[in-house]
Amino acid sequence: MSTDLAEAETRPGPSGRLSGGLLRLATCGSVDDGKSTLVGRLLYDTKSVLGDQLAAIEEVSRRRGQDAPDLALLTDGLRAEREQGITIDVAYRYFATHRRRFILADTPGHVQYTRNMVTGASTADLAVILVDARNGVVAQTMRHCAITALLRVPHVVLAVNKMDAVGYRESTFTAIADEFTARARELGAADAVAIPMSALAGDNVVEPSTRMDWYDGDTLLSHLEGVPLGADPTGKPLRLPVQYVIRQPSGDRGAVERWLAGQLASGVLRVGDPVTVQPAGATSTVVGLTVLGRETDTAWAPQSVAVRLADDIDIARGDVLAAGEAPVPLRRLTATVCHLDERPLRARQRVLLKHTTRTVPAVVEDITYRTDVAVARRLPCHDGLSANDIGGVRILTAEPLAVDDYAENKRTGSFLLIDPQDGSTLSAGMVDTGADDQQRP
């Protein structure tokens, strides 16, 4: 989706709340839980499939000897996925109803592709976690639940799929919903809404089921249309990570104006606002503001802007403009990470840390625990974090960073750990708390 569309969709209304009606959701689940079929059913029953696309799917299904279109083919877009019958990458789909617009991130189910699930869920307002009614809650279910809790996804739907395979029994659904709810609460996940469904038969996805008269709750679509949108980024303190410093002639005796370009991570910025440039701590006032090349008096997150300050202070890419309560620059971070690389993350390992638009050398001072997602318990970690592990770390950076707590600001409270040798991403991190006063630079 283009930045322009994202900005238009999330523009706050007169009340100050988001009014665009755009919901970002991510679907996740184990292999063969029917995730691709569910997404296909959602698109098919909401009339969100183009005619030629549907014709192609019907032709492939006929060649395979299937009487009905295989709706999973609507999302298994990669050739490798078609050959293997699995989803290995994040596939984004866009659809709309008369009540709301949606961006859907279909994430892979295999444990080795957990990094893609993290990518898809990182910006989601809601996560749909599938389980196969025949198998119930499995380890991968709780792994996905733990990640949604870690990423502070505000809403969770437990989609108990393949109810047709268990005779649409209420007792089966209730047992799965109760087990998931109890374990999700231990992981600190958002309150989950459980919905019994059959994506294959179309029960309770878009249309209410006539075969589960014991269920009187929402269908998946009606729940998606009615769930409240996530936190309004314009209600948080201003944060603008500087991406570019642009110098351009002002037309006044060869003078040069300096503009700071970037995307607002949070807050509202107005001409005349006093701002602080972190981590240096210099202060100035906004005297010029443009959005999409047009001058304006006000801009809000997540718009991309260019800002001119009253003072010619030292500013570079990676600095953060802040207003209100500015973040305290830190070199020592306490964070939770989801490790994504096949190579383990170990204590005393040297890495690069990418925070917003700044990348700095860092060292993992200690790995304080590893989370056993099956029992929601922190365990000692002596041999490092393996791929897909979730754990706690302490990190020392070469330069101070203007970080927020992830719970307060996802953009400025998150980071990536990168291998300095080959540039590959090692871990995704969420700042838990800042260091104490003695640890500040």
Coordinates of N, CA and C in Angstrom, one line a residue, residues 303-394:
Q303 N 2.0 10.5 8.6 CA 2.4 11.2 7.4 C 3.9 11.3 7.3
S304 N 4.3 11.4 6.0 CA 5.7 11.7 5.7 C 5.8 13.2 5.6
V305 N 6.8 13.8 6.2 CA 6.9 15.3 6.3 C 8.3 15.8 6.0
A306 N 8.4 17.1 5.7 CA 9.7 17.8 5.8 C 9.5 19.0 6.7
V307 N 10.5 19.2 7.6 CA 10.4 20.2 8.6 C 11.6 21.1 8.5
R308 N 11.3 22.4 8.7 CA 12.4 23.4 8.8 C 12.4 24.0 10.2
L309 N 13.6 24.1 10.8 CA 13.7 24.6 12.2 C 14.2 26.0 12.2
A310 N 14.0 26.7 13.2 CA 14.4 28.1 13.3 C 15.9 28.2 13.5
D311 N 16.5 27.2 14.1 CA 17.9 27.3 14.4 C 18.8 26.3 13.6
D312 N 20.0 26.7 13.2 CA 20.9 25.9 12.4 C 21.7 25.0 13.4
I313 N 21.0 24.0 14.0 CA 21.7 23.1 15.0 C 22.1 21.9 14.3
D314 N 23.0 21.1 14.9 CA 23.6 19.9 14.4 C 22.5 18.8 14.4
I315 N 22.1 18.4 13.2 CA 21.1 17.3 13.1 C 21.6 16.4 12.0
A316 N 21.4 15.1 12.2 CA 21.8 14.1 11.1 C 20.7 13.0 11.1
R317 N 20.8 12.2 10.0 CA 19.9 11.0 9.9 C 20.1 10.1 11.2
G318 N 19.0 9.7 11.7 CA 19.0 8.9 12.9 C 18.6 9.7 14.1
D319 N 18.7 11.0 14.1 CA 18.2 11.8 15.2 C 16.7 11.8 15.3
V320 N 16.1 12.0 16.4 CA 14.7 12.0 16.6 C 14.2 13.4 17.1
L321 N 13.3 14.0 16.4 CA 12.6 15.2 16.9 C 11.5 14.8 17.8
A322 N 11.5 15.4 19.0 CA 10.5 15.0 20.0 C 9.8 16.3 20.5
A323 N 8.6 16.2 21.0 CA 7.9 17.3 21.7 C 7.2 16.7 22.9
G324 N 6.9 17.6 23.8 CA 6.3 17.1 25.0 C 7.3 16.3 25.9
E325 N 7.0 15.2 26.4 CA 7.9 14.4 27.2 C 8.9 13.6 26.2
A326 N 10.1 14.1 26.1 CA 11.1 13.5 25.2 C 11.7 12.3 25.8
P327 N 12.0 11.3 24.9 CA 12.7 10.1 25.4 C 14.1 10.4 26.0
V328 N 14.5 9.7 27.0 CA 15.8 9.9 27.6 C 16.8 9.0 26.8
P329 N 17.8 9.6 26.2 CA 18.8 8.8 25.4 C 19.5 7.8 26.3
L330 N 19.6 6.5 25.8 CA 20.1 5.4 26.6 C 21.2 4.7 25.7
R331 N 22.1 4.1 26.4 CA 23.1 3.2 25.7 C 22.8 1.8 26.2
R332 N 22.3 1.6 27.3 CA 22.1 0.2 27.8 C 20.6 0.0 27.8
L333 N 20.1 -1.1 27.1 CA 18.7 -1.4 26.9 C 18.4 -2.7 27.5
T334 N 17.2 -2.8 28.1 CA 16.6 -4.1 28.5 C 15.5 -4.3 27.6
A335 N 15.5 -5.5 27.0 CA 14.5 -5.8 25.9 C 14.1 -7.2 25.9
T336 N 13.0 -7.5 25.2 CA 12.6 -8.8 24.8 C 12.8 -9.0 23.4
V337 N 13.4 -10.1 23.0 CA 13.6 -10.3 21.5 C 13.0 -11.6 21.1
C338 N 12.6 -11.7 19.8 CA 12.2 -12.9 19.1 C 13.4 -13.2 18.2
H339 N 14.1 -14.3 18.4 CA 15.3 -14.6 17.6 C 14.8 -15.3 16.3
L340 N 15.3 -14.8 15.2 CA 14.8 -15.2 13.9 C 15.8 -16.0 13.1
D341 N 17.1 -16.0 13.4 CA 18.1 -16.6 12.6 C 18.4 -18.0 13.0
E342 N 18.9 -18.8 12.1 CA 19.2 -20.2 12.4 C 20.4 -20.3 13.4
R343 N 21.3 -19.3 13.3 CA 22.4 -19.2 14.2 C 22.0 -18.7 15.5
P344 N 22.4 -19.3 16.6 CA 21.9 -18.8 17.9 C 22.5 -17.4 18.3
L345 N 21.7 -16.7 19.1 CA 22.2 -15.4 19.6 C 22.8 -15.7 21.0
R346 N 24.0 -15.2 21.2 CA 24.7 -15.6 22.4 C 25.1 -14.3 23.2
A347 N 25.3 -14.5 24.5 CA 25.8 -13.4 25.3 C 27.2 -13.0 24.8
R348 N 27.5 -11.7 24.9 CA 28.8 -11.1 24.5 C 29.0 -11.0 23.0
Q349 N 27.9 -11.3 22.2 CA 28.0 -11.3 20.8 C 27.9 -9.8 20.3
R350 N 28.7 -9.5 19.3 CA 28.7 -8.2 18.7 C 27.7 -8.2 17.6
V351 N 26.9 -7.1 17.5 CA 25.9 -7.0 16.5 C 25.8 -5.5 16.1
L352 N 24.9 -5.3 15.1 CA 24.5 -4.0 14.7 C 23.0 -3.8 15.2
L353 N 22.7 -2.7 15.8 CA 21.3 -2.5 16.3 C 20.7 -1.4 15.4
K354 N 19.6 -1.7 14.7 CA 18.9 -0.7 13.9 C 17.6 -0.2 14.6
H355 N 17.7 1.0 15.0 CA 16.5 1.7 15.7 C 16.0 2.8 14.8
T356 N 14.8 2.8 14.4 CA 14.2 3.7 13.4 C 15.2 3.9 12.3
T357 N 15.7 5.1 12.1 CA 16.6 5.3 10.9 C 18.1 5.3 11.3
R358 N 18.4 4.9 12.5 CA 19.8 4.9 13.0 C 20.3 3.4 13.2
T359 N 21.5 3.1 12.7 CA 22.1 1.8 13.0 C 23.4 2.0 13.7
V360 N 23.6 1.4 14.8 CA 24.8 1.6 15.6 C 25.4 0.2 16.0
P361 N 26.7 0.1 16.2 CA 27.3 -1.1 16.8 C 26.8 -1.3 18.2
A362 N 26.7 -2.6 18.6 CA 26.2 -2.9 19.9 C 26.8 -4.3 20.3
V363 N 26.6 -4.6 21.6 CA 27.0 -5.9 22.1 C 25.9 -6.4 23.0
V364 N 25.6 -7.7 22.8 CA 24.6 -8.4 23.7 C 25.3 -8.7 25.0
E365 N 25.1 -7.9 26.0 CA 25.8 -8.1 27.3 C 25.4 -9.4 27.9
D366 N 24.1 -9.7 27.9 CA 23.6 -10.8 28.6 C 22.2 -11.3 28.1
I367 N 22.0 -12.6 28.1 CA 20.7 -13.1 27.8 C 20.1 -13.6 29.1
T368 N 19.1 -12.9 29.6 CA 18.6 -13.1 31.0 C 17.7 -14.2 31.1
Y369 N 16.9 -14.6 30.1 CA 16.0 -15.7 30.2 C 15.5 -16.1 28.8
R370 N 14.9 -17.3 28.8 CA 14.2 -17.8 27.6 C 12.8 -18.2 28.0
T371 N 11.8 -17.8 27.2 CA 10.4 -18.0 27.6 C 10.0 -19.4 27.0
D372 N 9.5 -20.3 27.8 CA 8.9 -21.5 27.4 C 7.4 -21.2 27.1
V373 N 7.1 -21.0 25.8 CA 5.7 -20.6 25.5 C 4.7 -21.6 25.8
A374 N 5.1 -22.9 26.0 CA 4.1 -23.9 26.3 C 3.5 -23.8 27.7
V375 N 4.4 -23.3 28.6 CA 3.9 -23.1 30.0 C 4.0 -21.7 30.4
A376 N 4.3 -20.8 29.5 CA 4.4 -19.3 29.9 C 5.3 -19.1 31.1
R377 N 6.5 -19.6 31.0 CA 7.4 -19.5 32.1 C 8.8 -19.1 31.6
R378 N 9.5 -18.2 32.4 CA 10.8 -17.8 32.0 C 11.8 -18.8 32.6
L379 N 12.7 -19.3 31.7 CA 13.7 -20.3 32.1 C 15.1 -19.7 32.0
P380 N 16.1 -20.2 32.7 CA 17.5 -19.7 32.6 C 18.0 -20.0 31.2
C381 N 18.8 -19.2 30.7 CA 19.3 -19.4 29.3 C 20.9 -19.3 29.3
H382 N 21.5 -20.4 29.2 CA 23.0 -20.4 29.3 C 23.7 -20.7 27.9
D383 N 22.9 -21.2 27.0 CA 23.5 -21.5 25.7 C 23.0 -20.7 24.5
G384 N 22.4 -19.5 24.8 CA 21.9 -18.6 23.8 C 20.5 -18.9 23.3
L385 N 20.0 -18.0 22.5 CA 18.6 -18.2 22.0 C 18.7 -18.8 20.6
S386 N 17.9 -19.9 20.4 CA 17.9 -20.5 19.1 C 16.8 -19.9 18.3
A387 N 16.8 -20.3 17.0 CA 15.7 -19.7 16.1 C 14.3 -19.9 16.7
N388 N 13.6 -18.9 16.6 CA 12.2 -18.8 17.1 C 12.0 -18.7 18.6
D389 N 13.2 -18.7 19.3 CA 13.1 -18.5 20.8 C 12.7 -17.1 21.1
I390 N 12.0 -16.9 22.2 CA 11.7 -15.6 22.7 C 12.4 -15.4 24.1
G391 N 13.1 -14.4 24.3 CA 13.9 -14.2 25.5 C 14.2 -12.8 25.9
G392 N 14.8 -12.6 27.0 CA 15.2 -11.3 27.5 C 16.7 -11.0 27.3
V393 N 17.0 -9.8 27.0 CA 18.4 -9.5 26.7 C 18.8 -8.1 27.4
R394 N 20.0 -7.9 27.6 CA 20.6 -6.6 27.9 C 21.6 -6.2 26.9

